[in-house]
Amino acid sequence: MSDRQYEACYTFEAKGIPQGTKRKRADPVGLHASWKRRRTLFQQVWSSQKQKIEEVLSTINASTLQDLLNYLNARPERARRNRLPTGLVLSGSASATYGSVFARLSSLVANFPDKIYLPVKAATATNLKGFLKFLITSVTNNDSSNADGSDDEKPGVGRKGPRLLNYDLQNLSEYVQKNSINQVVVVFQDSEAFDTNLLAEVIKIFSCWIDRIPFVCLFGIATSIDNLQQRLPRAAVRCLDGQLFNTVRADEVLEQIFRVAHRFDTQLWFGSGLWNTMLERQRNHLGGIDAFTDALLYASMSHFFANSLTLFLSEGLSFKDVPNDHFEAVRNLDSFQTHVRRLLDSGKAQLVHSLLHSNTSLFDYSMKQLTSERHRMRSFTQCAVIIHTLRSRLAITPATSCSAIQCGALAGTLRDSPLLRILMTTIKRCPSNVLEDLLVQVQPLVPDSKAVDLSTIVDEIRTLRKADISGAPFRSTLDAPSMALHTTMMAQKVTLSKPKPAVLPGDAAYSDIVQRFHDLLAGHFTQTLIDPRSLFLNEVFFYDLKSPYREVFMPKPRAAIERALSSPADYLGCSCCGASGQSSDGKENDDVTLAPSHPSTTILYQLYVQSGALINIADLWSAFNAVSSGGEDMDEDGERMNM
Amino acid sequence: MPKRRAEEAAIDEDPTPRKIRRATRDDDEPASSPQVSAAVTPSGRKSILRGTPSKLNGTASVEPTPKSLRKVLFTTPAKPAVEETPTAVRNDRSARRKSQRILQSHDESDDEDAEADEEIAQQILDEDASEDDDEEAAVPITDTPTKSGKLRGRPKGRRRERTPSPPPDLPPHELYFFQNRAGGNKTSANTLPSHLLLGHDDYFAQINAYKDPHAADIKQLKHLHYRSFDQWIFELEEGFNICLYGYGSKRELVMEFAEHMYAQAECEKPSIVVVNGYTPGLTIRDILVAVSKVMTGLKLPAQPGAMLDMLMSKLEDTAPTPPLTLIIHSLDHANLRKGNTQAMLARLVTHSSISLIATCDTPNFPLLWDVSITRQLGFLYHDATTFQPYRVEIDVVEEVNALLGRSRRRLGGKDGVAYVLKSLPENARDLFRILVEEQLALADSSEPSTTLGDATADSEDDDDLLGASDDEAALAGQDTPSRRVRGRGRPAKRKATPSRPIARPSASAMEGVEYRALYLKAVEAFVCTSELAFRTLLKEFHDHAMVESRRDAAGTERLGVPMGREELEALVGELMKK
């Protein structure tokens, strides 16, 4: 290995293998022993999650995609006006990243043999010549790799006539004719990044060739069409025949993915801290939606990798599969200890005893509890969904996203939030037609026991409505808005009266129903909106660690290097370079940040940091010498200047 | 005069003692001015040498300074051999004391400048207050190893604050401005002895003899990283790529990881391609070829782009069963820093059957990649600070010499040039001699003119400054600042000169010989007859990096031999001998 360190590239060969002293495959021990099982479990969990996410992603822009495809298909008939047909796709900031509309469009277009799809990025070409060359080579190269017969085409060009330059669009034209291509779709994914002049030139050239090559341009626009139009010269704009396509906004996509990732039947729930960090980063940085899915993937990866108790999540787990030390681990969990304390308080000492001493009973008990606790977690998740649905149905402003509500619920702030209070008062005064709609929406979201109550309420409203002749919706008298006082002047006396609105008999009955619905909901909310951390064994199915995510996706390399150099003890853990700065000889270094014991680069760095913009190397050297040698002479070489 | 302006600016900021001296003399000591002006005769070196003692006498006689207990403020460490002259030191002190005293009792000053005086006095007083800090601060910087005995004898409290470190608890932006404040650009004129060059032999001897006292800790740190190997394998298998950052060479760590991966693999051993990004002259093509070697039966086209296309399509057809692992040491090395290279690498590693482990050493490496490349790379970043020396990654000898402005990328300095010249025809040698002579002459001639300009511009300039500008001119004349030659004559004075800011003339680097002038000289000396021949000769020099050409501000091409003055002189001597 060391002898190849100056070789540029080579294929690695392990040192140990040729000799007989093979390094044994280290089998995982301790809590890590269950890793294999956990790994398969992780793969199950993630693959189902991933599948759901992909379903959402595939439906997200389906209509736009279909529109685009229709547009492309309709072109051959419409492209007759000597203007360049152009699709302007408002794709938002994520247009330049992976997995956008264009990527999926390209796979769709690939089904049509008579269309060529050419994604172009600003980085690929900086001038017209390069651009055309790229265009032509990528078309003809595709061909040579796909079809076999085209290999002899190149010399053929030479035979037929003068050899064309490789940026002559005549090449493309011939190719198009030969392969009977109906459409060449050129996609400018990041139209903002293109040089304006290049874009204008390209458009003009394309419109000149439009009678021979059936070009169609697609522009991915992250800002606005006005912006594009302003950038382009008028002559170029005149060549375009544009149509606008809107895509789903990145926020909306994010929200949908969130709803999938945080749905009621997942195996693993993330906490509010992690969610907030992930969502915030996603909103503040351009990264495309797959950055978010990567973050999700990594979060579950770290949960299953680092937490050996996730083993308990696997279905059909038998007692034999769990190594003994895992039970010890369970007994050390915080949630186990609080749970046991609660059991003791309720006088179940026998149970506690068996839990503490028998692995089998612990296993059975925790499996049973896990199921019920996860069930509670499910209704918890659904509860936030209910709140969100109700709010959006009632059109309560400000509109709050589902993710915000869920995060609030996870953080435990939702229960007493004004958000919930407003919702409840609004429900109290909603008329019957709205309420009916609400009931229909909510019914599938609540657990079965509550659903029965709801259906009776629905039935009651219906019967009430049938009895009513007027057909007008009932109004709730609870919490009526007409709280204004009427003043009547009578013989110089002011009488204040609270007018009772005329209560129809139907309304009274209806108000009763509303009240019941309200109470039912309120009861449900208080029951289900719990702190997930209070659940028994929440460590197994609940994950809320921000630091792995932050470290891995948002590194601070500069800070790391600076920290290493300014306080090496943080990394080296040595006593000599501690923060107290006590040197080995102990004298004259009371509160000095530099000590001879520091690694030499550290000393140099410190000196560098402390000096100004210009450094005299000779002074630096002598200062370094003075610090590092602690007075003893050193020879005058820059031997340690390895930075 | 930019120089003067710079100095005035410096006075406002935080001037060095020399400044104070001058400033005080400016306004309160008319008596001393004739003496000063006598010293400012812009003549040769002699007058400068004369100037120093005369000034010493003048000021010293005004007030004999009591023996100061305080530490000498600035001592020049560069010349450990010379002993220091106490008079000079004392003089420095007394002048300042006196002016200070006068300024404090400024009621004596009766003229209309009183206000200005007060201002300056306040300024100086402030400086005095901060001076103690300065003094202590400067000590470690100016410490000479030979004087360490004295250093140690100092009372303890003195060393408390060693450097002009910024006041604590500055917010980051304030810190930035503190570090980049104007007028802070003062360095002393000390130079390292120029004849010492770090050679490879010396370096290896030293580095092998060196025992790192932290070896055990570093090893422990490495073992900490070993623990995450399994995690890294998992991450790679899940389709992420890994990027390791942090201080220290991560080469060894990554190679250990490769071993581990190899050992952990169950049935089929994974193919691992290692790329040493720091290897000089590495290109993307090398990497692609290395990757393609793993996949047999692939005849690659010549262009890297086409190569990559072919590789990708090949990967699409037959994905290697244990995914191919690509290890790139120093992904952010200058070799691979080009945008196109990074984009191609990113495209390569997007393929699901290629995983990448890269190490990055620069602090700001994420700036290399735009959004889409970052997405393609799909990195998980891990802090892998190892504290191991960058032995392989950095060519220490070259770097050190380059940092010090020593003859880098030249064939061994003077000897190498002489060697090349031997193999060249007579007229080439002559041309080179002419060039060197001209360059030396130019350096010499620029000296008096610089001094003159300074003296006229700045009539209060004392001899000290005169001497300095003399020095600067010498510096200006050559690439390597070697003060040896010039400074030898007056060691005592140099000793006394405190470290002070040098606002260097803009042409301080290397003043080459004008192309046209050199050509005419060459024609005069019958070295060549046509410009074509002249160019041919020059090309030879260029090829051996013996000559550098650059354009000055006016746009004329200037040629110069990038060497220190001594070297040039020795070279001329050698050339003349023949």
PDB file of C-alpha atoms in Angstrom, chain B residues 124-304:
ATOM      1  CA  ILE B 124       0.729  59.302  21.864  1.00  0.00           C
ATOM      2  CA  LEU B 125      -0.465  58.905  25.383  1.00  0.00           C
ATOM      3  CA  ASP B 126      -2.977  56.416  24.212  1.00  0.00           C
ATOM      4  CA  GLU B 127      -0.293  54.605  22.428  1.00  0.00           C
ATOM      5  CA  ASP B 128       1.776  54.596  25.510  1.00  0.00           C
ATOM      6  CA  ALA B 129      -0.983  53.006  27.420  1.00  0.00           C
ATOM      7  CA  SER B 130      -1.263  50.302  24.869  1.00  0.00           C
ATOM      8  CA  GLU B 131       2.424  50.109  24.459  1.00  0.00           C
ATOM      9  CA  ASP B 132       2.947  47.695  27.253  1.00  0.00           C
ATOM     10  CA  ASP B 133       0.758  45.273  25.477  1.00  0.00           C
ATOM     11  CA  ASP B 134       2.586  45.886  22.312  1.00  0.00           C
ATOM     12  CA  GLU B 135       5.852  45.297  23.939  1.00  0.00           C
ATOM     13  CA  GLU B 136       4.876  42.003  25.358  1.00  0.00           C
ATOM     14  CA  ALA B 137       3.084  41.120  22.267  1.00  0.00           C
ATOM     15  CA  ALA B 138       6.013  41.629  20.066  1.00  0.00           C
ATOM     16  CA  VAL B 139       8.395  39.706  22.185  1.00  0.00           C
ATOM     17  CA  PRO B 140       7.823  36.204  20.943  1.00  0.00           C
ATOM     18  CA  ILE B 141       7.853  37.328  17.387  1.00  0.00           C
ATOM     19  CA  THR B 142      11.129  39.050  17.635  1.00  0.00           C
ATOM     20  CA  ASP B 143      12.767  36.587  19.903  1.00  0.00           C
ATOM     21  CA  THR B 144      15.942  35.201  18.623  1.00  0.00           C
ATOM     22  CA  PRO B 145      16.915  31.770  19.681  1.00  0.00           C
ATOM     23  CA  THR B 146      20.322  32.973  20.775  1.00  0.00           C
ATOM     24  CA  LYS B 147      18.840  35.425  23.154  1.00  0.00           C
ATOM     25  CA  SER B 148      16.658  32.927  24.801  1.00  0.00           C
ATOM     26  CA  GLY B 149      18.643  33.181  27.984  1.00  0.00           C
ATOM     27  CA  LYS B 150      17.584  36.698  28.394  1.00  0.00           C
ATOM     28  CA  LEU B 151      14.084  35.812  27.489  1.00  0.00           C
ATOM     29  CA  ARG B 152      13.812  33.332  30.236  1.00  0.00           C
ATOM     30  CA  GLY B 153      15.152  35.702  32.783  1.00  0.00           C
ATOM     31  CA  ARG B 154      12.268  38.007  32.327  1.00  0.00           C
ATOM     32  CA  PRO B 155       9.725  38.296  35.114  1.00  0.00           C
ATOM     33  CA  LYS B 156       6.859  35.969  34.759  1.00  0.00           C
ATOM     34  CA  GLY B 157       4.042  38.379  34.276  1.00  0.00           C
ATOM     35  CA  ARG B 158       5.588  39.769  31.193  1.00  0.00           C
ATOM     36  CA  ARG B 159       4.684  36.931  28.968  1.00  0.00           C
ATOM     37  CA  ARG B 160       1.088  36.938  29.755  1.00  0.00           C
ATOM     38  CA  GLU B 161      -0.097  38.305  26.506  1.00  0.00           C
ATOM     39  CA  ARG B 162       2.067  37.184  23.732  1.00  0.00           C
ATOM     40  CA  THR B 163       0.503  38.409  20.600  1.00  0.00           C
ATOM     41  CA  PRO B 164      -1.749  41.213  19.575  1.00  0.00           C
ATOM     42  CA  SER B 165      -4.700  38.961  19.757  1.00  0.00           C
ATOM     43  CA  PRO B 166      -8.059  40.566  19.254  1.00  0.00           C
ATOM     44  CA  PRO B 167     -10.100  41.563  22.262  1.00  0.00           C
ATOM     45  CA  PRO B 168     -12.194  38.639  23.420  1.00  0.00           C
ATOM     46  CA  ASP B 169     -15.861  38.175  22.582  1.00  0.00           C
ATOM     47  CA  LEU B 170     -15.802  39.990  19.318  1.00  0.00           C
ATOM     48  CA  PRO B 171     -18.686  39.017  17.083  1.00  0.00           C
ATOM     49  CA  PRO B 172     -17.490  37.304  13.919  1.00  0.00           C
ATOM     50  CA  HIS B 173     -17.967  40.249  11.640  1.00  0.00           C
ATOM     51  CA  GLU B 174     -16.096  42.529  13.995  1.00  0.00           C
ATOM     52  CA  LEU B 175     -13.356  39.984  14.132  1.00  0.00           C
ATOM     53  CA  TYR B 176     -13.152  40.065  10.403  1.00  0.00           C
ATOM     54  CA  PHE B 177     -12.695  43.798  10.394  1.00  0.00           C
ATOM     55  CA  PHE B 178     -10.206  43.536  13.191  1.00  0.00           C
ATOM     56  CA  GLN B 179      -8.150  41.118  11.214  1.00  0.00           C
ATOM     57  CA  ASN B 180      -8.405  43.109   8.039  1.00  0.00           C
ATOM     58  CA  ARG B 181      -8.104  46.554   9.533  1.00  0.00           C
ATOM     59  CA  ALA B 182      -6.299  49.128   7.523  1.00  0.00           C
ATOM     60  CA  GLY B 183      -2.823  50.040   8.461  1.00  0.00           C
ATOM     61  CA  GLY B 184      -2.313  46.779  10.196  1.00  0.00           C
ATOM     62  CA  ASN B 185      -0.070  45.613   7.468  1.00  0.00           C
ATOM     63  CA  LYS B 186       3.178  46.142   9.121  1.00  0.00           C
ATOM     64  CA  THR B 187       5.856  43.603   9.194  1.00  0.00           C
ATOM     65  CA  SER B 188       9.364  43.853  10.311  1.00  0.00           C
ATOM     66  CA  ALA B 189      12.210  43.917   7.877  1.00  0.00           C
ATOM     67  CA  ASN B 190      13.737  40.784   9.215  1.00  0.00           C
ATOM     68  CA  THR B 191      14.622  38.196   6.728  1.00  0.00           C
ATOM     69  CA  LEU B 192      15.743  34.672   6.902  1.00  0.00           C
ATOM     70  CA  PRO B 193      19.234  34.041   5.715  1.00  0.00           C
ATOM     71  CA  SER B 194      18.798  33.638   2.033  1.00  0.00           C
ATOM     72  CA  HIS B 195      21.498  31.159   1.309  1.00  0.00           C
ATOM     73  CA  LEU B 196      19.864  28.414   3.279  1.00  0.00           C
ATOM     74  CA  LEU B 197      17.701  26.239   1.144  1.00  0.00           C
ATOM     75  CA  LEU B 198      15.823  23.270   2.396  1.00  0.00           C
ATOM     76  CA  GLY B 199      17.018  20.260   0.526  1.00  0.00           C
ATOM     77  CA  HIS B 200      15.435  16.878   0.302  1.00  0.00           C
ATOM     78  CA  ASP B 201      18.246  15.220   2.190  1.00  0.00           C
ATOM     79  CA  ASP B 202      17.985  17.627   5.057  1.00  0.00           C
ATOM     80  CA  TYR B 203      14.282  17.276   5.133  1.00  0.00           C
ATOM     81  CA  PHE B 204      14.251  13.527   5.288  1.00  0.00           C
ATOM     82  CA  ALA B 205      16.980  13.465   7.863  1.00  0.00           C
ATOM     83  CA  GLN B 206      14.992  15.822  10.021  1.00  0.00           C
ATOM     84  CA  ILE B 207      11.645  14.227   9.530  1.00  0.00           C
ATOM     85  CA  ASN B 208      12.952  10.795  10.293  1.00  0.00           C
ATOM     86  CA  ALA B 209      14.648  12.001  13.393  1.00  0.00           C
ATOM     87  CA  TYR B 210      11.506  13.744  14.554  1.00  0.00           C
ATOM     88  CA  LYS B 211       9.430  11.969  17.120  1.00  0.00           C
ATOM     89  CA  ASP B 212       5.912  13.202  17.466  1.00  0.00           C
ATOM     90  CA  PRO B 213       5.086  13.460  21.145  1.00  0.00           C
ATOM     91  CA  HIS B 214       1.457  12.941  20.240  1.00  0.00           C
ATOM     92  CA  ALA B 215       1.945   9.701  18.365  1.00  0.00           C
ATOM     93  CA  ALA B 216      -0.045   7.734  20.893  1.00  0.00           C
ATOM     94  CA  ASP B 217      -2.937  10.181  20.886  1.00  0.00           C
ATOM     95  CA  ILE B 218      -3.031  10.243  17.123  1.00  0.00           C
ATOM     96  CA  LYS B 219      -3.152   6.512  17.073  1.00  0.00           C
ATOM     97  CA  GLN B 220      -5.996   6.514  19.497  1.00  0.00           C
ATOM     98  CA  LEU B 221      -7.839   8.999  17.358  1.00  0.00           C
ATOM     99  CA  LYS B 222      -7.396   6.701  14.419  1.00  0.00           C
ATOM    100  CA  HIS B 223      -8.831   3.841  16.373  1.00  0.00           C
ATOM    101  CA  LEU B 224     -11.852   5.952  17.119  1.00  0.00           C
ATOM    102  CA  HIS B 225     -12.396   6.297  13.415  1.00  0.00           C
ATOM    103  CA  TYR B 226     -12.007   2.564  12.929  1.00  0.00           C
ATOM    104  CA  ARG B 227     -15.166   2.111  14.924  1.00  0.00           C
ATOM    105  CA  SER B 228     -17.248   3.773  12.284  1.00  0.00           C
ATOM    106  CA  PHE B 229     -16.031   1.521   9.494  1.00  0.00           C
ATOM    107  CA  ASP B 230     -19.080  -0.701   9.681  1.00  0.00           C
ATOM    108  CA  GLN B 231     -21.308   2.306   9.541  1.00  0.00           C
ATOM    109  CA  TRP B 232     -19.512   3.566   6.476  1.00  0.00           C
ATOM    110  CA  ILE B 233     -19.904   0.257   4.742  1.00  0.00           C
ATOM    111  CA  PHE B 234     -23.610   0.361   5.482  1.00  0.00           C
ATOM    112  CA  GLU B 235     -23.874   3.863   4.097  1.00  0.00           C
ATOM    113  CA  LEU B 236     -22.039   2.950   0.955  1.00  0.00           C
ATOM    114  CA  GLU B 237     -24.277  -0.027   0.458  1.00  0.00           C
ATOM    115  CA  GLU B 238     -27.326   2.147   0.782  1.00  0.00           C
ATOM    116  CA  GLY B 239     -26.178   4.184  -2.173  1.00  0.00           C
ATOM    117  CA  PHE B 240     -24.614   7.130  -0.477  1.00  0.00           C
ATOM    118  CA  ASN B 241     -21.111   8.274  -1.104  1.00  0.00           C
ATOM    119  CA  ILE B 242     -18.790   9.299   1.642  1.00  0.00           C
ATOM    120  CA  CYS B 243     -16.718  12.383   1.955  1.00  0.00           C
ATOM    121  CA  LEU B 244     -14.190  12.666   4.733  1.00  0.00           C
ATOM    122  CA  TYR B 245     -12.947  16.033   5.849  1.00  0.00           C
ATOM    123  CA  GLY B 246     -10.998  17.457   8.723  1.00  0.00           C
ATOM    124  CA  TYR B 247      -7.446  18.242   9.546  1.00  0.00           C
ATOM    125  CA  GLY B 248      -4.787  15.664   8.919  1.00  0.00           C
ATOM    126  CA  SER B 249      -3.954  13.216   6.207  1.00  0.00           C
ATOM    127  CA  LYS B 250      -6.817  10.813   5.775  1.00  0.00           C
ATOM    128  CA  ARG B 251      -4.967   8.614   3.357  1.00  0.00           C
ATOM    129  CA  GLU B 252      -3.956   5.980   5.793  1.00  0.00           C
ATOM    130  CA  LEU B 253      -7.389   5.876   7.353  1.00  0.00           C
ATOM    131  CA  VAL B 254      -9.096   5.346   4.037  1.00  0.00           C
ATOM    132  CA  MET B 255      -6.666   2.641   3.056  1.00  0.00           C
ATOM    133  CA  GLU B 256      -7.362   0.912   6.351  1.00  0.00           C
ATOM    134  CA  PHE B 257     -11.006   1.178   5.525  1.00  0.00           C
ATOM    135  CA  ALA B 258     -10.383  -0.413   2.163  1.00  0.00           C
ATOM    136  CA  GLU B 259      -8.655  -3.298   3.898  1.00  0.00           C
ATOM    137  CA  HIS B 260     -11.560  -3.592   6.247  1.00  0.00           C
ATOM    138  CA  MET B 261     -14.050  -3.582   3.427  1.00  0.00           C
ATOM    139  CA  TYR B 262     -12.096  -6.230   1.673  1.00  0.00           C
ATOM    140  CA  ALA B 263     -11.976  -8.381   4.741  1.00  0.00           C
ATOM    141  CA  GLN B 264     -15.635  -7.919   5.547  1.00  0.00           C
ATOM    142  CA  ALA B 265     -16.869  -8.780   2.088  1.00  0.00           C
ATOM    143  CA  GLU B 266     -18.659 -12.054   2.224  1.00  0.00           C
ATOM    144  CA  CYS B 267     -18.116 -13.963  -0.936  1.00  0.00           C
ATOM    145  CA  GLU B 268     -16.971 -11.902  -3.829  1.00  0.00           C
ATOM    146  CA  LYS B 269     -14.275  -9.427  -3.053  1.00  0.00           C
ATOM    147  CA  PRO B 270     -15.210  -5.928  -4.089  1.00  0.00           C
ATOM    148  CA  SER B 271     -13.137  -4.181  -6.690  1.00  0.00           C
ATOM    149  CA  ILE B 272     -11.632  -1.042  -5.309  1.00  0.00           C
ATOM    150  CA  VAL B 273      -9.990   1.574  -7.443  1.00  0.00           C
ATOM    151  CA  VAL B 274      -7.715   3.976  -5.671  1.00  0.00           C
ATOM    152  CA  VAL B 275      -6.968   7.394  -7.051  1.00  0.00           C
ATOM    153  CA  ASN B 276      -4.302   9.550  -5.520  1.00  0.00           C
ATOM    154  CA  GLY B 277      -5.637  12.969  -6.315  1.00  0.00           C
ATOM    155  CA  TYR B 278      -2.470  14.692  -5.234  1.00  0.00           C
ATOM    156  CA  THR B 279      -0.295  12.993  -7.820  1.00  0.00           C
ATOM    157  CA  PRO B 280       1.100  15.686 -10.053  1.00  0.00           C
ATOM    158  CA  GLY B 281      -0.410  15.738 -13.490  1.00  0.00           C
ATOM    159  CA  LEU B 282      -3.371  13.545 -12.683  1.00  0.00           C
ATOM    160  CA  THR B 283      -6.246  13.924 -15.098  1.00  0.00           C
ATOM    161  CA  ILE B 284      -9.774  12.659 -15.289  1.00  0.00           C
ATOM    162  CA  ARG B 285      -8.684  10.393 -18.074  1.00  0.00           C
ATOM    163  CA  ASP B 286      -6.387   8.476 -15.727  1.00  0.00           C
ATOM    164  CA  ILE B 287      -9.263   7.908 -13.383  1.00  0.00           C
ATOM    165  CA  LEU B 288     -11.585   6.722 -16.118  1.00  0.00           C
ATOM    166  CA  VAL B 289      -8.953   4.387 -17.491  1.00  0.00           C
ATOM    167  CA  ALA B 290      -8.384   2.945 -14.045  1.00  0.00           C
ATOM    168  CA  VAL B 291     -12.098   2.378 -13.601  1.00  0.00           C
ATOM    169  CA  SER B 292     -12.441   0.806 -17.005  1.00  0.00           C
ATOM    170  CA  LYS B 293      -9.568  -1.549 -16.284  1.00  0.00           C
ATOM    171  CA  VAL B 294     -11.680  -3.181 -13.659  1.00  0.00           C
ATOM    172  CA  MET B 295     -14.327  -3.913 -16.236  1.00  0.00           C
ATOM    173  CA  THR B 296     -12.643  -6.080 -18.746  1.00  0.00           C
ATOM    174  CA  GLY B 297     -13.044  -5.978 -22.479  1.00  0.00           C
ATOM    175  CA  LEU B 298     -13.547  -2.296 -22.875  1.00  0.00           C
ATOM    176  CA  LYS B 299     -11.832  -0.372 -25.597  1.00  0.00           C
ATOM    177  CA  LEU B 300     -12.051   3.233 -24.691  1.00  0.00           C
ATOM    178  CA  PRO B 301     -12.165   6.204 -27.017  1.00  0.00           C
ATOM    179  CA  ALA B 302      -9.662   8.967 -26.590  1.00  0.00           C
ATOM    180  CA  GLN B 303     -11.783  11.827 -25.356  1.00  0.00           C
ATOM    181  CA  PRO B 304     -12.662  11.787 -21.674  1.00  0.00           C
TER     182      PRO B 304
END
